[in-house]
mmCIF file of C-alpha atoms and ligand atoms in Angstrom:
data_model
loop_
_atom_site.group_PDB
_atom_site.id
_atom_site.type_symbol
_atom_site.label_atom_id
_atom_site.label_comp_id
_atom_site.label_asym_id
_atom_site.label_seq_id
_atom_site.Cartn_x
_atom_site.Cartn_y
_atom_site.Cartn_z
ATOM 1 C CA UNK A 1 -58.225 37.376 32.561
ATOM 2 C CA UNK A 2 -59.994 35.417 35.262
ATOM 3 C CA UNK A 3 -63.061 36.794 37.033
ATOM 4 C CA UNK A 4 -60.953 37.994 39.975
ATOM 5 C CA UNK A 5 -58.550 39.813 37.676
ATOM 6 C CA UNK A 6 -55.829 37.462 38.913
ATOM 7 C CA UNK A 7 -54.202 36.019 35.819
ATOM 8 C CA UNK A 8 -51.209 34.248 37.369
ATOM 9 C CA UNK A 9 -50.897 30.531 36.643
ATOM 10 C CA UNK A 10 -50.518 28.048 39.461
ATOM 11 C CA UNK A 11 -49.405 24.409 39.641
ATOM 12 C CA UNK A 12 -49.054 21.596 42.169
ATOM 13 C CA UNK A 13 -45.882 19.609 42.567
ATOM 14 C CA UNK A 14 -44.190 17.144 44.844
ATOM 15 C CA UNK A 15 -40.723 18.196 45.948
ATOM 16 C CA UNK A 16 -37.797 17.779 48.309
ATOM 17 C CA UNK A 17 -36.638 20.992 50.003
ATOM 18 C CA UNK A 18 -32.972 21.516 49.098
ATOM 19 C CA UNK A 19 -32.359 24.749 51.018
ATOM 20 C CA UNK A 20 -33.984 27.876 52.407
ATOM 21 C CA UNK A 21 -32.833 31.498 52.590
ATOM 22 C CA UNK A 22 -34.232 34.438 54.551
ATOM 23 C CA UNK A 23 -36.141 37.027 52.550
ATOM 24 C CA UNK A 24 -37.193 40.334 54.104
ATOM 25 C CA UNK A 25 -38.718 40.358 57.608
ATOM 26 C CA UNK A 26 -40.725 37.142 57.747
ATOM 27 C CA UNK A 27 -40.384 35.374 54.400
ATOM 28 C CA UNK A 28 -38.099 32.762 52.927
ATOM 29 C CA UNK A 29 -36.932 31.726 49.489
ATOM 30 C CA UNK A 30 -37.377 27.967 49.239
ATOM 31 C CA UNK A 31 -35.329 25.926 46.763
ATOM 32 C CA UNK A 32 -36.974 22.591 46.044
ATOM 33 C CA UNK A 33 -36.414 19.763 43.600
ATOM 34 C CA UNK A 34 -39.494 18.616 41.712
ATOM 35 C CA UNK A 35 -39.433 15.278 39.823
ATOM 36 C CA UNK A 36 -41.192 16.931 36.858
ATOM 37 C CA UNK A 37 -39.897 20.494 36.884
ATOM 38 C CA UNK A 38 -36.395 20.227 38.323
ATOM 39 C CA UNK A 39 -35.086 22.943 40.629
ATOM 40 C CA UNK A 40 -37.738 25.509 41.652
ATOM 41 C CA UNK A 41 -37.010 28.679 43.616
ATOM 42 C CA UNK A 42 -40.090 30.182 45.222
ATOM 43 C CA UNK A 43 -40.939 32.679 47.934
ATOM 44 C CA UNK A 44 -42.910 31.524 50.982
ATOM 45 C CA UNK A 45 -44.595 34.444 52.740
ATOM 46 C CA UNK A 46 -44.731 34.802 56.512
ATOM 47 C CA UNK A 47 -43.116 31.414 57.184
ATOM 48 C CA UNK A 48 -40.638 32.777 59.742
ATOM 49 C CA UNK A 49 -43.479 33.834 62.047
ATOM 50 C CA UNK A 50 -44.017 31.328 64.869
ATOM 51 C CA UNK A 51 -47.731 31.148 63.982
ATOM 52 C CA UNK A 52 -46.941 29.895 60.449
ATOM 53 C CA UNK A 53 -47.982 26.285 59.872
ATOM 54 C CA UNK A 54 -46.269 26.255 56.494
ATOM 55 C CA UNK A 55 -42.974 27.312 58.107
ATOM 56 C CA UNK A 56 -42.441 23.967 59.858
ATOM 57 C CA UNK A 57 -43.225 22.105 56.617
ATOM 58 C CA UNK A 58 -40.852 24.066 54.391
ATOM 59 C CA UNK A 59 -37.620 22.982 56.094
ATOM 60 C CA UNK A 60 -34.581 21.327 54.454
ATOM 61 C CA UNK A 61 -34.922 17.617 53.521
ATOM 62 C CA UNK A 62 -38.733 17.534 53.904
ATOM 63 C CA UNK A 63 -40.709 15.984 51.054
ATOM 64 C CA UNK A 64 -43.795 18.119 50.401
ATOM 65 C CA UNK A 65 -46.766 18.638 48.102
ATOM 66 C CA UNK A 66 -46.791 22.309 47.182
ATOM 67 C CA UNK A 67 -49.172 24.658 45.403
ATOM 68 C CA UNK A 68 -47.128 27.293 43.594
ATOM 69 C CA UNK A 69 -48.124 30.466 41.740
ATOM 70 C CA UNK A 70 -45.879 31.484 38.864
ATOM 71 C CA UNK A 71 -44.320 34.938 39.034
ATOM 72 C CA UNK A 72 -42.222 36.991 36.646
ATOM 73 C CA UNK A 73 -38.932 36.510 38.467
ATOM 74 C CA UNK A 74 -39.852 34.419 41.512
ATOM 75 C CA UNK A 75 -42.652 31.909 42.063
ATOM 76 C CA UNK A 76 -44.649 31.891 45.329
ATOM 77 C CA UNK A 77 -45.584 28.856 47.417
ATOM 78 C CA UNK A 78 -49.151 29.414 48.618
ATOM 79 C CA UNK A 79 -49.751 26.017 50.218
ATOM 80 C CA UNK A 80 -47.608 23.067 51.354
ATOM 81 C CA UNK A 81 -48.409 19.690 52.892
ATOM 82 C CA UNK A 82 -45.871 17.330 54.376
ATOM 83 C CA UNK A 83 -45.458 13.998 52.553
ATOM 84 C CA UNK A 84 -42.386 12.712 54.435
ATOM 85 C CA UNK A 85 -40.838 14.542 57.416
ATOM 86 C CA UNK A 86 -37.243 13.338 56.779
ATOM 87 C CA UNK A 87 -35.855 16.634 58.119
ATOM 88 C CA UNK A 88 -37.019 15.794 61.667
ATOM 89 C CA UNK A 89 -34.837 12.658 61.922
ATOM 90 C CA UNK A 90 -31.870 14.319 60.212
ATOM 91 C CA UNK A 91 -31.543 17.360 62.482
ATOM 92 C CA UNK A 92 -31.014 14.980 65.425
ATOM 93 C CA UNK A 93 -27.884 13.340 63.911
ATOM 94 C CA UNK A 94 -24.967 15.614 62.947
ATOM 95 C CA UNK A 95 -23.261 13.101 60.606
ATOM 96 C CA UNK A 96 -26.527 12.312 58.802
ATOM 97 C CA UNK A 97 -27.375 16.026 58.621
ATOM 98 C CA UNK A 98 -24.058 17.001 56.985
ATOM 99 C CA UNK A 99 -24.330 14.026 54.591
ATOM 100 C CA UNK A 100 -27.847 15.185 53.609
ATOM 101 C CA UNK A 101 -26.500 18.714 52.982
ATOM 102 C CA UNK A 102 -23.838 17.377 50.618
ATOM 103 C CA UNK A 103 -26.514 15.312 48.837
ATOM 104 C CA UNK A 104 -28.902 18.204 48.204
ATOM 105 C CA UNK A 105 -26.056 20.487 47.108
ATOM 106 C CA UNK A 106 -24.943 17.862 44.578
ATOM 107 C CA UNK A 107 -28.528 17.192 43.446
ATOM 108 C CA UNK A 108 -29.044 20.907 42.777
ATOM 109 C CA UNK A 109 -25.884 21.111 40.636
ATOM 110 C CA UNK A 110 -26.643 17.922 38.689
ATOM 111 C CA UNK A 111 -30.287 18.722 37.970
ATOM 112 C CA UNK A 112 -29.538 22.322 36.951
ATOM 113 C CA UNK A 113 -27.427 21.072 34.048
ATOM 114 C CA UNK A 114 -28.922 17.618 33.283
ATOM 115 C CA UNK A 115 -32.556 18.359 32.447
ATOM 116 C CA UNK A 116 -33.356 14.938 30.945
ATOM 117 C CA UNK A 117 -32.431 12.918 34.037
ATOM 118 C CA UNK A 118 -34.472 14.866 36.621
ATOM 119 C CA UNK A 119 -36.960 12.073 37.478
ATOM 120 C CA UNK A 120 -34.261 9.399 38.103
ATOM 121 C CA UNK A 121 -32.176 11.965 40.024
ATOM 122 C CA UNK A 122 -35.238 12.713 42.178
ATOM 123 C CA UNK A 123 -35.770 9.000 42.919
ATOM 124 C CA UNK A 124 -32.090 8.597 43.860
ATOM 125 C CA UNK A 125 -32.087 11.629 46.170
ATOM 126 C CA UNK A 126 -35.385 10.589 47.757
ATOM 127 C CA UNK A 127 -34.081 7.055 48.386
ATOM 128 C CA UNK A 128 -30.821 8.336 49.874
ATOM 129 C CA UNK A 129 -32.475 10.912 52.179
ATOM 130 C CA UNK A 130 -34.987 8.281 53.336
ATOM 131 C CA UNK A 131 -32.109 5.843 54.054
ATOM 132 C CA UNK A 132 -30.274 8.513 56.072
ATOM 133 C CA UNK A 133 -33.432 9.323 58.050
ATOM 134 C CA UNK A 134 -34.060 5.602 58.786
ATOM 135 C CA UNK A 135 -30.485 5.079 59.992
ATOM 136 C CA UNK A 136 -28.928 1.615 59.882
ATOM 137 C CA UNK A 137 -25.973 2.465 57.598
ATOM 138 C CA UNK A 138 -23.074 4.789 58.380
ATOM 139 C CA UNK A 139 -24.114 8.199 56.893
ATOM 140 C CA UNK A 140 -20.807 8.689 55.005
ATOM 141 C CA UNK A 141 -21.367 5.423 53.107
ATOM 142 C CA UNK A 142 -24.974 6.385 52.233
ATOM 143 C CA UNK A 143 -23.594 9.676 50.906
ATOM 144 C CA UNK A 144 -20.795 8.078 48.864
ATOM 145 C CA UNK A 145 -23.162 5.496 47.387
ATOM 146 C CA UNK A 146 -25.596 8.295 46.469
ATOM 147 C CA UNK A 147 -22.841 10.425 44.878
ATOM 148 C CA UNK A 148 -21.542 7.561 42.696
ATOM 149 C CA UNK A 149 -25.065 6.669 41.546
ATOM 150 C CA UNK A 150 -26.029 10.302 40.940
ATOM 151 C CA UNK A 151 -22.898 10.784 38.798
ATOM 152 C CA UNK A 152 -23.654 7.544 36.929
ATOM 153 C CA UNK A 153 -27.228 8.776 36.288
ATOM 154 C CA UNK A 154 -25.821 12.073 34.994
ATOM 155 C CA UNK A 155 -23.840 10.088 32.399
ATOM 156 C CA UNK A 156 -20.533 9.704 34.231
ATOM 157 C CA UNK A 157 -20.710 6.089 35.386
ATOM 158 C CA UNK A 158 -17.397 5.037 36.927
ATOM 159 C CA UNK A 159 -16.057 1.459 36.771
ATOM 160 C CA UNK A 160 -14.396 -0.236 39.736
ATOM 161 C CA UNK A 161 -14.324 -3.733 38.244
ATOM 162 C CA UNK A 162 -13.194 -3.515 34.577
ATOM 163 C CA UNK A 163 -10.256 -1.452 33.308
ATOM 164 C CA UNK A 164 -11.772 1.799 31.980
ATOM 165 C CA UNK A 165 -9.316 1.843 29.041
ATOM 166 C CA UNK A 166 -9.160 -1.734 27.719
ATOM 167 C CA UNK A 167 -12.032 -3.441 29.555
ATOM 168 C CA UNK A 168 -9.858 -6.133 31.168
ATOM 169 C CA UNK A 169 -11.623 -7.809 34.087
ATOM 170 C CA UNK A 170 -10.213 -6.903 37.538
ATOM 171 C CA UNK A 171 -9.553 -6.744 40.341
ATOM 172 C CA UNK A 172 -7.222 -3.846 39.450
ATOM 173 C CA UNK A 173 -4.956 -1.923 41.821
ATOM 174 C CA UNK A 174 -4.946 1.592 40.350
ATOM 175 C CA UNK A 175 -7.655 4.237 39.996
ATOM 176 C CA UNK A 176 -7.505 7.127 37.561
ATOM 177 C CA UNK A 177 -9.964 9.932 38.379
ATOM 178 C CA UNK A 178 -10.092 11.678 34.947
ATOM 179 C CA UNK A 179 -10.553 8.298 33.195
ATOM 180 C CA UNK A 180 -13.355 7.360 35.613
ATOM 181 C CA UNK A 181 -12.265 4.266 37.529
ATOM 182 C CA UNK A 182 -9.818 1.398 37.746
ATOM 183 C CA UNK A 183 -7.024 0.895 35.218
ATOM 184 C CA UNK A 184 -5.039 -2.309 34.640
ATOM 185 C CA UNK A 185 -1.252 -2.544 34.960
ATOM 186 C CA UNK A 186 -0.708 -2.008 31.209
ATOM 187 C CA UNK A 187 -3.074 0.967 30.831
ATOM 188 C CA UNK A 188 -2.164 2.768 34.031
ATOM 189 C CA UNK A 189 -1.270 6.431 33.284
ATOM 190 C CA UNK A 190 1.088 8.453 35.470
ATOM 191 C CA UNK A 191 -0.735 10.189 38.292
ATOM 192 C CA UNK A 192 -3.123 7.288 38.979
ATOM 193 C CA UNK A 193 -4.004 6.558 42.606
ATOM 194 C CA UNK A 194 -3.037 3.353 44.430
ATOM 195 C CA UNK A 195 -5.785 2.652 46.988
ATOM 196 C CA UNK A 196 -5.931 -0.581 48.998
ATOM 197 C CA UNK A 197 -7.705 -3.607 47.424
ATOM 198 C CA UNK A 198 -10.372 -3.251 50.168
ATOM 199 C CA UNK A 199 -11.056 0.339 49.070
ATOM 200 C CA UNK A 200 -11.530 -0.719 45.435
ATOM 201 C CA UNK A 201 -13.890 -3.480 46.593
ATOM 202 C CA UNK A 202 -15.809 -0.953 48.740
ATOM 203 C CA UNK A 203 -16.144 1.514 45.830
ATOM 204 C CA UNK A 204 -17.608 -1.235 43.630
ATOM 205 C CA UNK A 205 -20.048 -2.151 46.452
ATOM 206 C CA UNK A 206 -21.069 1.516 46.970
ATOM 207 C CA UNK A 207 -21.839 1.887 43.265
ATOM 208 C CA UNK A 208 -23.735 -1.425 43.107
ATOM 209 C CA UNK A 209 -25.627 -0.884 46.393
ATOM 210 C CA UNK A 210 -24.113 -4.057 47.914
ATOM 211 C CA UNK A 211 -24.812 -3.032 51.524
ATOM 212 C CA UNK A 212 -23.576 -6.268 53.060
ATOM 213 C CA UNK A 213 -20.060 -5.498 51.771
ATOM 214 C CA UNK A 214 -20.387 -1.766 52.558
ATOM 215 C CA UNK A 215 -21.508 -2.331 56.167
ATOM 216 C CA UNK A 216 -18.635 -4.793 56.765
ATOM 217 C CA UNK A 217 -15.963 -2.323 55.530
ATOM 218 C CA UNK A 218 -13.435 -0.712 57.888
ATOM 219 C CA UNK A 219 -12.837 2.972 58.642
ATOM 220 C CA UNK A 220 -9.577 3.157 56.610
ATOM 221 C CA UNK A 221 -11.310 1.921 53.436
ATOM 222 C CA UNK A 222 -14.288 4.226 54.039
ATOM 223 C CA UNK A 223 -12.030 7.254 54.411
ATOM 224 C CA UNK A 224 -10.012 6.371 51.293
ATOM 225 C CA UNK A 225 -13.162 5.591 49.279
ATOM 226 C CA UNK A 226 -14.769 8.853 50.462
ATOM 227 C CA UNK A 227 -11.760 10.856 49.242
ATOM 228 C CA UNK A 228 -11.859 9.118 45.852
ATOM 229 C CA UNK A 229 -15.616 9.709 45.467
ATOM 230 C CA UNK A 230 -15.134 13.400 46.374
ATOM 231 C CA UNK A 231 -12.306 13.774 43.814
ATOM 232 C CA UNK A 232 -14.408 12.065 41.148
ATOM 233 C CA UNK A 233 -17.395 14.315 41.900
ATOM 234 C CA UNK A 234 -15.256 17.450 41.870
ATOM 235 C CA UNK A 235 -13.584 16.439 38.619
ATOM 236 C CA UNK A 236 -17.018 16.386 36.998
ATOM 237 C CA UNK A 237 -18.657 19.308 38.706
ATOM 238 C CA UNK A 238 -15.442 21.348 38.346
ATOM 239 C CA UNK A 239 -16.460 23.164 41.475
ATOM 240 C CA UNK A 240 -15.963 22.332 45.095
ATOM 241 C CA UNK A 241 -19.106 20.968 46.749
ATOM 242 C CA UNK A 242 -18.629 22.876 49.978
ATOM 243 C CA UNK A 243 -20.704 20.640 52.275
ATOM 244 C CA UNK A 244 -18.450 17.623 51.642
ATOM 245 C CA UNK A 245 -15.747 19.176 53.810
ATOM 246 C CA UNK A 246 -18.037 18.982 56.856
ATOM 247 C CA UNK A 247 -18.824 15.260 56.589
ATOM 248 C CA UNK A 248 -17.054 13.125 59.157
ATOM 249 C CA UNK A 249 -16.764 9.427 58.328
ATOM 250 C CA UNK A 250 -16.799 6.933 61.196
HETATM 251 ZN ZN1 ZN B 1 -6.376 -1.866 30.684
#
C-alpha cells in the first residue's frame, strides 16, 4: 500500500487513438494502440465537457503520450499530451478520413491476434496515417499499400511477381486470393482472378512502396487493385472490415 492508500499501478505509453466511444454522461472509452502494449482500452473522464483539454487530444488518429492507471476491468487515462495531431488534417478530407478508419480497424484486428509483431505494426500504421495527413498520394493507394504491408508483417506476405506455387518469375496474368498472389499459366487453379497487367504491376508497386509507379497508375487499375487487396484482407481476417466499404477511390 502506498502512503495515500492508492495502490493502483500506472504507466506511460505512446499511442495512436484507434477509436472512441461514449461512456456515461461526460466520459469516453478510448481505444489506442501502443507500440509496447498493443491495444489498450481505457476510460477518459470528463472529456466530453467543452472545458476538457484532454478531450481535444484524445480524438481518432492522434498520436499521444498518455499516463494510464490500471484498473480491474478498465484502465483510466489520467493525462494525455499530443505528439502528432494527424486527426486535424484527416477530418478535413473525406477520402483520407475513411481510409484512416479502415487502417485503424485493420490495425486493431491484426494486433489483437498477432502479439509478437506489435512494434512493426505500430510503425506501419504511424507511417501510413502520417502519409495520409501530409497528402500527396491518393488516399486509396496509401490505404492499399498499408493493408498489403500490414498483412505481410502479420505473416501473410503476398507475391505479385513470382508464382506463389512454383516460384516461376513473372509477369503472370492470374491472381489466386487463397494462395496469396500471382500464379503462372501451369499452376493456375480454377477460380483465379484475371486482372489487367497494369493492376498486377500496381499491386507489386503498392507492396514494395514504389510510389512513382503507384502515383502514375490509372483509376481502373486502382479500383481493381483495391478490390483484390480487400478480398485478400478479408480472406485472412475472415471478417468484413466494415470501413472499407466507405472508401472511394479516385
Ligand atoms: Zn507456377
